[in-house]
Coordinates of N, CA and C in Angstrom, one line a residue:
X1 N 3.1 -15.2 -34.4 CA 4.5 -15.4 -34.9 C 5.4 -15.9 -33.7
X2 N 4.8 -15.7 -32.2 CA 6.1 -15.9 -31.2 C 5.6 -17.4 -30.7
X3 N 6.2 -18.1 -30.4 CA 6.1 -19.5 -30.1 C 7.5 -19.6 -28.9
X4 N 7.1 -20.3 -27.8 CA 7.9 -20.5 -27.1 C 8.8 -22.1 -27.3
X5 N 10.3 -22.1 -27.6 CA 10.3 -23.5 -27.4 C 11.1 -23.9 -26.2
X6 N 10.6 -24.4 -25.3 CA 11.5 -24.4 -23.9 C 10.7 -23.7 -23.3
X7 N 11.5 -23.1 -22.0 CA 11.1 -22.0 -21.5 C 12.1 -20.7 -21.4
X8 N 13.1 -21.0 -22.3 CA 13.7 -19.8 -22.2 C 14.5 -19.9 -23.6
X9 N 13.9 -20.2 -24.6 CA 14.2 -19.9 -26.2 C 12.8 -19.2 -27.0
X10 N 12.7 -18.1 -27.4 CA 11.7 -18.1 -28.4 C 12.1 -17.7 -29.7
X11 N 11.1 -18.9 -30.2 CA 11.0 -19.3 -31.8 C 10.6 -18.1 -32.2
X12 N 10.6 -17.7 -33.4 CA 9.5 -16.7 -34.5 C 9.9 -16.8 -35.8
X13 N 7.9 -17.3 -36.4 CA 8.2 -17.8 -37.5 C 8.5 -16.3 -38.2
X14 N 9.2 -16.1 -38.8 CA 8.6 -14.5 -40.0 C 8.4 -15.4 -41.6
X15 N 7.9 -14.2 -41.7 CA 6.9 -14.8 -43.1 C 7.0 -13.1 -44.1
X16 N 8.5 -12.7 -43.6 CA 8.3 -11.2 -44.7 C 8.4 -9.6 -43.5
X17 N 7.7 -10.3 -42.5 CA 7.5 -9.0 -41.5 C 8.5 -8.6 -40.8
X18 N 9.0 -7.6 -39.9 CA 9.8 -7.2 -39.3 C 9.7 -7.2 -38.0
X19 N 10.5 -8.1 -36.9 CA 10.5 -8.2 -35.9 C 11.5 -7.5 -35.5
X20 N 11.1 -7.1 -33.7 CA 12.2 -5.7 -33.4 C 12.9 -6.7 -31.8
X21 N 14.0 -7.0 -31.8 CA 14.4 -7.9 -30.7 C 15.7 -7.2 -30.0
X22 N 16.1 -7.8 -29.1 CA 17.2 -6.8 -28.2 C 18.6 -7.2 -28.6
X23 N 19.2 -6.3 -28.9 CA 20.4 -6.7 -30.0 C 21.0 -7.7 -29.2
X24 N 21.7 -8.9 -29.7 CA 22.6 -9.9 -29.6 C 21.9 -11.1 -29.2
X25 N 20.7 -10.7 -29.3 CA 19.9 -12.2 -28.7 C 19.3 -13.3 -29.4
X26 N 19.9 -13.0 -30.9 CA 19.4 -14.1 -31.7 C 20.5 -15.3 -31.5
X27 N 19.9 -16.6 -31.3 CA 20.9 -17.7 -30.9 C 21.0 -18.3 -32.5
X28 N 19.9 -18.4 -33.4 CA 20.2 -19.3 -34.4 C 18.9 -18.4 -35.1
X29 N 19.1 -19.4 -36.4 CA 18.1 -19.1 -37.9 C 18.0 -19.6 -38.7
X30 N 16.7 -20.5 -39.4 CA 17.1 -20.7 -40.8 C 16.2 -20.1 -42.0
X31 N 16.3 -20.8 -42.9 CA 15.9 -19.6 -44.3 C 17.2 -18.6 -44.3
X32 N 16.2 -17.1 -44.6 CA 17.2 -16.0 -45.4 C 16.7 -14.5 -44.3
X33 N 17.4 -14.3 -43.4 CA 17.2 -13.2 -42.8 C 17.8 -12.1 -42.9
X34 N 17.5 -10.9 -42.5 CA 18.6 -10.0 -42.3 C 18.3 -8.7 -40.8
X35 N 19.7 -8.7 -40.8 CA 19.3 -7.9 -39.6 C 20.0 -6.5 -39.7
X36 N 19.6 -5.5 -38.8 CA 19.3 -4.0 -39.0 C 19.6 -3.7 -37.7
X37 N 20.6 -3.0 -37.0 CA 20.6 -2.5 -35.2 C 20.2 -1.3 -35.9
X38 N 18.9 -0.7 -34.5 CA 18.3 0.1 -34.3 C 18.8 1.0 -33.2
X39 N 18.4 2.0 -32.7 CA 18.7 2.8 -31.5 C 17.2 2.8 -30.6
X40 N 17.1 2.1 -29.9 CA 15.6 1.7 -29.2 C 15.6 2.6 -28.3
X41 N 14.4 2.2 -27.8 CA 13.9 3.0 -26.2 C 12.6 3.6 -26.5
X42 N 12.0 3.9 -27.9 CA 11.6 4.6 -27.9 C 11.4 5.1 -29.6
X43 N 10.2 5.3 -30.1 CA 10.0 5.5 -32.0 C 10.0 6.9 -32.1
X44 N 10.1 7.7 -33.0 CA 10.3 8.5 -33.2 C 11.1 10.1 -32.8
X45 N 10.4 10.9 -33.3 CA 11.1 12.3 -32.3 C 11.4 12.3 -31.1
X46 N 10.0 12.0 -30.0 CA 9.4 11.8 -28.8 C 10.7 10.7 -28.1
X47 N 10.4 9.8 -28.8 CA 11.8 9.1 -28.2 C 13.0 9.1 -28.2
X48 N 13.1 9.7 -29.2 CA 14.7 10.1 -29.5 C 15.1 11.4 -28.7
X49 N 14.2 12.5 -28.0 CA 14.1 13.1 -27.1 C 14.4 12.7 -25.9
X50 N 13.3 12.0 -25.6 CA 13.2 10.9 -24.3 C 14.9 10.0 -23.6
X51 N 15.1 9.6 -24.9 CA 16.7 8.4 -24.3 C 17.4 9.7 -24.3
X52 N 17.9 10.8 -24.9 CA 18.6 11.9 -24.4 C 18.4 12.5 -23.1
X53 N 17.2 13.0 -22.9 CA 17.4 13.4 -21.5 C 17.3 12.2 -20.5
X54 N 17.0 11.4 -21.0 CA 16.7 10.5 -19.2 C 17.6 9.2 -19.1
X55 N 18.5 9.2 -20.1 CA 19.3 7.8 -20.6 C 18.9 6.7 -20.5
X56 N 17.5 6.4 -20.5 CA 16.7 5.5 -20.8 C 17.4 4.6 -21.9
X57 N 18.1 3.7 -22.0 CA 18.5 3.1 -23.4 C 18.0 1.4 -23.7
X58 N 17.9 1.4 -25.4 CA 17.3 -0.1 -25.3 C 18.2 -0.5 -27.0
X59 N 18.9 -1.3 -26.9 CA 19.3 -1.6 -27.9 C 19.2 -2.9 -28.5
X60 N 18.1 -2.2 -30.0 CA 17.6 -3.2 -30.4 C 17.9 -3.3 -32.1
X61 N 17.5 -4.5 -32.3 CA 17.9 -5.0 -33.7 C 16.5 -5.3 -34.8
X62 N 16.2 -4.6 -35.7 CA 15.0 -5.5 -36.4 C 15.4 -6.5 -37.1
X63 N 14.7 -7.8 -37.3 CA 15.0 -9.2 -38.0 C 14.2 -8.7 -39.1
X64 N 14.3 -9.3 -40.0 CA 13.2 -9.3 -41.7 C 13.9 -10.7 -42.6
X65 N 13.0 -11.5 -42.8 CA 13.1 -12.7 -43.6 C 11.9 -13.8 -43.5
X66 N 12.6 -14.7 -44.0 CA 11.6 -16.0 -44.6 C 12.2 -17.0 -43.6
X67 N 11.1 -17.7 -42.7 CA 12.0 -18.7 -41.8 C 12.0 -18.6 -40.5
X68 N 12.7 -19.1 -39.6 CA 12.2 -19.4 -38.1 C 13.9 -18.8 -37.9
X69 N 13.8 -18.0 -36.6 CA 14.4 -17.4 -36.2 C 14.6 -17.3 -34.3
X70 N 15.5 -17.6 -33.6 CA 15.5 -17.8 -32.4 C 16.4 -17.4 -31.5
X71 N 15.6 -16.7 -30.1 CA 16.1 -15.6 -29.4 C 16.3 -16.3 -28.1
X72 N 17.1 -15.8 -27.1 CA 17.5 -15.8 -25.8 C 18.5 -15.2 -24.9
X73 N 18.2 -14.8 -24.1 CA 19.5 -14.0 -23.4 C 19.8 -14.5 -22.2
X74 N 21.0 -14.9 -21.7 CA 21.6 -14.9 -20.7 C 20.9 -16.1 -19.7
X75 N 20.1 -17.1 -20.5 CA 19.1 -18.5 -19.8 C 18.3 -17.6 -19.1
X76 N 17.3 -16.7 -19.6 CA 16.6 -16.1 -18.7 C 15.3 -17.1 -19.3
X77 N 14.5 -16.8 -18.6 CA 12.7 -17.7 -19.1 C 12.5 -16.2 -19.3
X78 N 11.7 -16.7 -20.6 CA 10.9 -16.3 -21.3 C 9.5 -15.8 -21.0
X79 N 8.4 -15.0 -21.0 CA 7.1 -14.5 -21.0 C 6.6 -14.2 -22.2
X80 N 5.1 -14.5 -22.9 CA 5.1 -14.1 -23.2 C 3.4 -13.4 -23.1
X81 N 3.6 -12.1 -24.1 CA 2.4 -11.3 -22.9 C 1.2 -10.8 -24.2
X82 N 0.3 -10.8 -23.9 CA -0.5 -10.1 -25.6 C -1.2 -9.3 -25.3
X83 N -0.8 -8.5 -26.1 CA -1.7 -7.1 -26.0 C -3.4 -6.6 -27.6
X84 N -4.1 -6.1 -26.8 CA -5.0 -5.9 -27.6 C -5.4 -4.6 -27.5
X85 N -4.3 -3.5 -27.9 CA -4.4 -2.4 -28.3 C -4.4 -1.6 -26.7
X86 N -4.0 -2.4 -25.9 CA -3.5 -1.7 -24.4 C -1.7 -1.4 -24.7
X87 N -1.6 -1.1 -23.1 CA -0.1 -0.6 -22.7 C 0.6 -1.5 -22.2
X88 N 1.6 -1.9 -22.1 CA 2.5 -2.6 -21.2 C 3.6 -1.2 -21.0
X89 N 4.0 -1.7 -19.0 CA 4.7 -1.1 -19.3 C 6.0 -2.0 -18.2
X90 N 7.6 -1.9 -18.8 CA 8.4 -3.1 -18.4 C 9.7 -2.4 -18.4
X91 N 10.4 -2.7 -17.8 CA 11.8 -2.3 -17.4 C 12.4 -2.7 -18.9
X92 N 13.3 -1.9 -19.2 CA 13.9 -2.3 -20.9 C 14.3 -3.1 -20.7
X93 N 15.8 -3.5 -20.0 CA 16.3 -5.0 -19.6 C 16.0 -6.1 -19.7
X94 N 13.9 -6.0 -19.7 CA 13.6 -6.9 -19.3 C 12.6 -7.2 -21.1
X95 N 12.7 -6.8 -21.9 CA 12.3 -6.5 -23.1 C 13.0 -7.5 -23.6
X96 N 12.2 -8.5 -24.5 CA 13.2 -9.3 -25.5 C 13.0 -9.3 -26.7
X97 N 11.5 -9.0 -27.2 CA 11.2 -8.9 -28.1 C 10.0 -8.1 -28.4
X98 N 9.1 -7.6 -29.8 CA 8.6 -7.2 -30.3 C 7.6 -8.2 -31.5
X99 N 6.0 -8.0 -31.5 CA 5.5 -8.0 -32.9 C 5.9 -7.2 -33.8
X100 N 5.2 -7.5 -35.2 CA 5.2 -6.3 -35.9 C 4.1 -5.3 -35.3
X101 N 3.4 -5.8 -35.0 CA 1.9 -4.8 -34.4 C 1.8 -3.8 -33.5
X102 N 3.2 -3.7 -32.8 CA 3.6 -2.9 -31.3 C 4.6 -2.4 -31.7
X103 N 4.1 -1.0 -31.0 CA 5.4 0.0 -31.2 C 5.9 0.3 -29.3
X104 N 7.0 0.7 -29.9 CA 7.5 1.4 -28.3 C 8.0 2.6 -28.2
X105 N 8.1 2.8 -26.8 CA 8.0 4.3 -26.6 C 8.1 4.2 -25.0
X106 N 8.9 5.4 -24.0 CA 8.9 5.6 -23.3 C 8.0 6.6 -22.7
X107 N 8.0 6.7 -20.9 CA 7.0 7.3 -20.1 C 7.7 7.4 -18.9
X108 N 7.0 8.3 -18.2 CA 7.4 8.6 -16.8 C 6.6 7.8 -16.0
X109 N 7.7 7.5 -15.4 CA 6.9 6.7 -14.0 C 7.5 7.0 -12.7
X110 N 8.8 8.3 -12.1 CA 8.9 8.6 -10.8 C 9.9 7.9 -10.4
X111 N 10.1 7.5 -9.5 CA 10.6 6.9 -8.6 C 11.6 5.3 -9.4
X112 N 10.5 4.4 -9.8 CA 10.7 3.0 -9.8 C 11.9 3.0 -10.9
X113 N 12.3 4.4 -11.9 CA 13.1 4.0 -13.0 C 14.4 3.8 -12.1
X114 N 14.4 4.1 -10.6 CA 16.2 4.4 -10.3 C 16.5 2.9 -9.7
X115 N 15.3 1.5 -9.9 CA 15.6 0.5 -9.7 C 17.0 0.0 -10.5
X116 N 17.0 0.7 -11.4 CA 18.1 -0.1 -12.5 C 18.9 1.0 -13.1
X117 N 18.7 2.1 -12.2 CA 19.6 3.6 -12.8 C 19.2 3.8 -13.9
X118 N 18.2 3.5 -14.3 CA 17.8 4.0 -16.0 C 17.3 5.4 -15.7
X119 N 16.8 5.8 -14.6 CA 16.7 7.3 -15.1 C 15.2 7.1 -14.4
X120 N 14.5 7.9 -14.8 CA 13.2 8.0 -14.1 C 12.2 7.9 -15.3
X121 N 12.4 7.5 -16.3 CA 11.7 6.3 -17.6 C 11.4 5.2 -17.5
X122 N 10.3 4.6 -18.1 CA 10.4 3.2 -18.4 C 9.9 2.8 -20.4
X123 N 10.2 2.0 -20.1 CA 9.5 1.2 -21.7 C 8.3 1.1 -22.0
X124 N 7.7 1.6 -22.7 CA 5.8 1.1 -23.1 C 6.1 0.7 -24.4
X125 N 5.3 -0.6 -24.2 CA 4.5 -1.4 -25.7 C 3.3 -1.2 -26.0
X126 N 3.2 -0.5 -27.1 CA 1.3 -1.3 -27.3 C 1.2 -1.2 -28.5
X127 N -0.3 -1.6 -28.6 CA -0.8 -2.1 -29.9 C -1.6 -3.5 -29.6
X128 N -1.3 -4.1 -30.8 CA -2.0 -5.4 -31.3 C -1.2 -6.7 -31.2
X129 N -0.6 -7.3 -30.6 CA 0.6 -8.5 -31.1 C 0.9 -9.2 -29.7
X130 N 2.0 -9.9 -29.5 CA 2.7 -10.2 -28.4 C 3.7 -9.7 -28.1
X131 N 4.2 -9.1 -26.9 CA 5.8 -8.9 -26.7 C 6.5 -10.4 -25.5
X132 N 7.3 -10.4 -25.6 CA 8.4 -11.4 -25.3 C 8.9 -10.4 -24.7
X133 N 8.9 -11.0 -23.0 CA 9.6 -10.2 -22.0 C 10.6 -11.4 -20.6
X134 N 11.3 -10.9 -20.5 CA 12.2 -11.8 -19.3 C 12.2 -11.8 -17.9
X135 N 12.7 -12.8 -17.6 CA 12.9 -12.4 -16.2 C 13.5 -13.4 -15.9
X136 N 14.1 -13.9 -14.4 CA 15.1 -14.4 -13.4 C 14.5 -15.7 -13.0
X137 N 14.4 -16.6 -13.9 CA 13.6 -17.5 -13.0 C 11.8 -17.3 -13.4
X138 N 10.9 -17.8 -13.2 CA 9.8 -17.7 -13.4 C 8.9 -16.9 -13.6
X139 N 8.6 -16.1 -14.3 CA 7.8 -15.1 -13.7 C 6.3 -15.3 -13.2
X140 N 5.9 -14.4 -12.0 CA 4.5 -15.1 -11.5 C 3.5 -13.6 -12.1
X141 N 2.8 -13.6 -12.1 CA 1.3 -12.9 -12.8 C 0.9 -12.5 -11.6
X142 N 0.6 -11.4 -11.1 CA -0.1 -10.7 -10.1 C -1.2 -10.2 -10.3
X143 N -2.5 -10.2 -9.8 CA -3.4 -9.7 -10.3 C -3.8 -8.3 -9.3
X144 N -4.1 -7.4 -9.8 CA -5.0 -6.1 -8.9 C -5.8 -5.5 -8.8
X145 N -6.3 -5.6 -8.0 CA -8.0 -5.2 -8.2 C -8.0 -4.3 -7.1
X146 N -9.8 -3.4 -7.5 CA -9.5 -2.0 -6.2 C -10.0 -2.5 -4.8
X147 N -10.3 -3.5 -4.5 CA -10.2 -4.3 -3.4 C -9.2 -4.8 -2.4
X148 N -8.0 -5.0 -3.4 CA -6.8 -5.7 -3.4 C -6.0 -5.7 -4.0
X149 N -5.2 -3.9 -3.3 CA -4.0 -3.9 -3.7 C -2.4 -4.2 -3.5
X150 N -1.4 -4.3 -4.3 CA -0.5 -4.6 -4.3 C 1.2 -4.0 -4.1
X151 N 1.7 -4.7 -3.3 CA 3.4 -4.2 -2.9 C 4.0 -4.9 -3.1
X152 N 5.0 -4.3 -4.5 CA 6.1 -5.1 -5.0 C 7.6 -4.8 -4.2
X153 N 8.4 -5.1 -4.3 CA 9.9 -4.9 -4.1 C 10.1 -4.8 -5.5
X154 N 11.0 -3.3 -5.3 CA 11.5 -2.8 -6.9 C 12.3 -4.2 -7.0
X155 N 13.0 -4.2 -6.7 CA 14.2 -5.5 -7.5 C 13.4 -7.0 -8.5
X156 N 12.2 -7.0 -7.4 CA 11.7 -8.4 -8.2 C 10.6 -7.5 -9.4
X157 N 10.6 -6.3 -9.3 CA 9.1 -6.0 -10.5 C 10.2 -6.0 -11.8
X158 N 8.9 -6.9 -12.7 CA 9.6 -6.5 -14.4 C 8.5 -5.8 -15.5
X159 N 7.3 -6.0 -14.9 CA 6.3 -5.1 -15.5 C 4.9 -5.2 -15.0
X160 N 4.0 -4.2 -15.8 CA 2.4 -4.3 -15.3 C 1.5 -3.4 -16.9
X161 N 0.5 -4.0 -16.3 CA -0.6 -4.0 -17.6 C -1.8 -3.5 -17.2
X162 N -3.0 -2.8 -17.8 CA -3.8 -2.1 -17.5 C -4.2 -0.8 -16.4
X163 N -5.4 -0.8 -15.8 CA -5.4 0.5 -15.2 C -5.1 0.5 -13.4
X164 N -3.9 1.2 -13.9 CA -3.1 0.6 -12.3 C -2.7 1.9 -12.1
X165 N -2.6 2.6 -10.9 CA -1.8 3.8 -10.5 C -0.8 3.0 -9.5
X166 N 0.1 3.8 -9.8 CA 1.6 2.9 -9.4 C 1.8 4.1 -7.8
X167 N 2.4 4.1 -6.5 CA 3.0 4.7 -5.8 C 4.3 4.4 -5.1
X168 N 4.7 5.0 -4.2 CA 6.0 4.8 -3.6 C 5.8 4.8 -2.2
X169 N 6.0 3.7 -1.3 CA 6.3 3.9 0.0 C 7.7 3.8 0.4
X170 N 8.1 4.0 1.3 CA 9.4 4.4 2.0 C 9.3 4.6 3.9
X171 N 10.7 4.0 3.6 CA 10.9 3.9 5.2 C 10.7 2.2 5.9
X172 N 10.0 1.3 5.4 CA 10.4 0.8 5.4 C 10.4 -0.7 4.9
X173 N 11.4 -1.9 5.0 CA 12.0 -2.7 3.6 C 11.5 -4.0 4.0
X174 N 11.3 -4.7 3.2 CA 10.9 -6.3 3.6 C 12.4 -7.0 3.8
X175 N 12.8 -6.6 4.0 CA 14.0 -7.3 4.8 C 14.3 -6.6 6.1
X176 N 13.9 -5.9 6.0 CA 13.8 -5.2 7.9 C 13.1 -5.5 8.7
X177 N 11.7 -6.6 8.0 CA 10.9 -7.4 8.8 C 11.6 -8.7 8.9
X178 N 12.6 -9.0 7.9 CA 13.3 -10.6 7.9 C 14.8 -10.0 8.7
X179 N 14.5 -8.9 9.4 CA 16.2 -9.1 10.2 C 17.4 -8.6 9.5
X180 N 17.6 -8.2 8.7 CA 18.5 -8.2 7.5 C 18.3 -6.5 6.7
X181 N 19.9 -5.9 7.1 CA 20.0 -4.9 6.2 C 20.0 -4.6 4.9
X182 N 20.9 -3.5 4.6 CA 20.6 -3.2 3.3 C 20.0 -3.5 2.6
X183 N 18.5 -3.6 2.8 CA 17.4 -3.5 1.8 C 16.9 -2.6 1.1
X184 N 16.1 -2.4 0.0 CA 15.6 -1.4 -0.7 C 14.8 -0.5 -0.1
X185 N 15.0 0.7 0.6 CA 14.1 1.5 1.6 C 12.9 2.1 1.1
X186 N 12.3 1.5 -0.4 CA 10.8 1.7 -0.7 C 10.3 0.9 -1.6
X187 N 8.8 0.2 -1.5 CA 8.3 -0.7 -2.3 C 7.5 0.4 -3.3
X188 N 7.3 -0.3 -4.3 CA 6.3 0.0 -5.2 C 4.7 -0.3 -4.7
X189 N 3.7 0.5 -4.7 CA 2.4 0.1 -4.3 C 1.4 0.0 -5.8
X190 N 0.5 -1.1 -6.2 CA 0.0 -0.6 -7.3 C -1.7 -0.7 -6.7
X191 N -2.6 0.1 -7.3 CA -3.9 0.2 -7.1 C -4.3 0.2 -8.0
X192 N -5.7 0.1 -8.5 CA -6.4 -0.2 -9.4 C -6.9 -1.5 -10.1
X193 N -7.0 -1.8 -11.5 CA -7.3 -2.9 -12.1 C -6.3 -3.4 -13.1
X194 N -5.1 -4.6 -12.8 CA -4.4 -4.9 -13.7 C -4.0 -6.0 -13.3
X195 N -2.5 -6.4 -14.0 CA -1.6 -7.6 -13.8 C -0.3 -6.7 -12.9
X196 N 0.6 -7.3 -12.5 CA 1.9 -7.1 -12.0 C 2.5 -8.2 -12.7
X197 N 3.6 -8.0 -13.3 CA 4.6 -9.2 -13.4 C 5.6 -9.2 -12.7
X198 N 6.3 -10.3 -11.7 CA 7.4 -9.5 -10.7 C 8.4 -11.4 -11.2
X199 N 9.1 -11.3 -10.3 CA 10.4 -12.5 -10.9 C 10.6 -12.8 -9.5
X200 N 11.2 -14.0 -9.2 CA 11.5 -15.1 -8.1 C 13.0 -14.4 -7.8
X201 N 13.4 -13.5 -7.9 CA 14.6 -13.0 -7.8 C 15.1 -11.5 -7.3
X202 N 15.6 -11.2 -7.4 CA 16.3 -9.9 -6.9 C 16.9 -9.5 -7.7
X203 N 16.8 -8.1 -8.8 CA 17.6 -7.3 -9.4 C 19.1 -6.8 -8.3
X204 N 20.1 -6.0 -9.1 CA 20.9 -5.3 -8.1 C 20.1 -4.5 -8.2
X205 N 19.8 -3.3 -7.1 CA 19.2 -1.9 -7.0 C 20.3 -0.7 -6.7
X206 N 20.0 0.5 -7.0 CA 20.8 1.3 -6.3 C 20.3 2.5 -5.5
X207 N 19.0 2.2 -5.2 CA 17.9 2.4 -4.1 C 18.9 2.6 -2.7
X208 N 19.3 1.6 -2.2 CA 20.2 1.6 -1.1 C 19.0 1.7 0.0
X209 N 20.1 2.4 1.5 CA 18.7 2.9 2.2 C 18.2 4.5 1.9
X210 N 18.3 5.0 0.6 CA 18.0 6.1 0.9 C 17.0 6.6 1.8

């Protein structure tokens, strides 16, 4: 259903099904659609749990109709990522869209959620389908293996896939090796077997030098 046209519009054809997208990001449509704002973050009890204590929030819209329908936020490029009944898991912000085949839901992950003051949550997708995810500029595909692992800067991570244990170092920033303050005073470490998705860019953080 997700088709990219550009690199930073995606198409989706619906044919009846219900696609779940980040409220306000439909640019255009034709045929007969309708739309529905949701309270995201998260399906059911579990999540609705979840955005209360940790203010984890994702505010999304389901589409339903006959016709091609088209999304974009803020000229960001587009990703698109497919899952086969694994996890993704991605900063909400960075969420643009939904199959019908993937559900979401929130998880702990420590440290990394206070990249974007969401709380100490992030977003999981999974299932069967594609999700449509953003970022700043290009996103590059990181690979990890237990040979060869990996340190992100919170600001540029937007997500990661398969069997990765995520850590936290601190003390000290990759800008304190380029000369230059106020950097983020801990990277992300990932180990194991997966992807990283990280962006050519810099989020704001509020990391600081803790």
């Amino acid at each position: 259903m997700f088709r990219l046209q550009g690199s930073k519009v995606l198409a989706v054809d619906m044919t009846g099904d219900a696609v779940r997208a980040k409220n306000g990001s439909m640019v255009a449509y034709d045929g007969q659609m309708t739309f529905k704002k949701l309270s995201g973050g998260g399906e059911g009890i579990r999540g609705m749990v979840t955005r209360r204590l940790t203010g984890e929030q994702m505010t999304v819209m389901e589409v339903t109709g006959q016709g091609t329908c088209w999304f974009a936020d803020r000229a960001s490029e587009i990703n698109l990522v497919r899952l086969q009944g694994d996890t993704l898991y991605v900063e909400s912000s960075n969420l643009l869209a939904t199959e019908p085949g993937l559900r979401t839901g929130t998880s702990f992950t420590g440290l990394r959620g206070a990249t974007q003051g969401n709380g100490l949550f992030t977003t999981t997708v999974e299932g069967h389908g594609q999700a449509a995810i953003m970022s700043d500029g290009p996103a590059v595909v990181l690979r990890v293996s237990p040979q060869y692992p990996l340190t992100v800067d919170p600001g540029a991570y937007i997500a990661h896939q398969g069997a990765v244990r995520q850590t936290f170092q601190s003390g000290v920033t990759f800008r304190t090796f380029l000369g230059e303050g106020g950097g983020e005073a801990f990277q992300i470490r990932f180990e194991g077997d997966g992807l990283v998705y990280v962006q050519p860019s810099e989020r704001n953080t509020i990391a600081g030098d803790v």
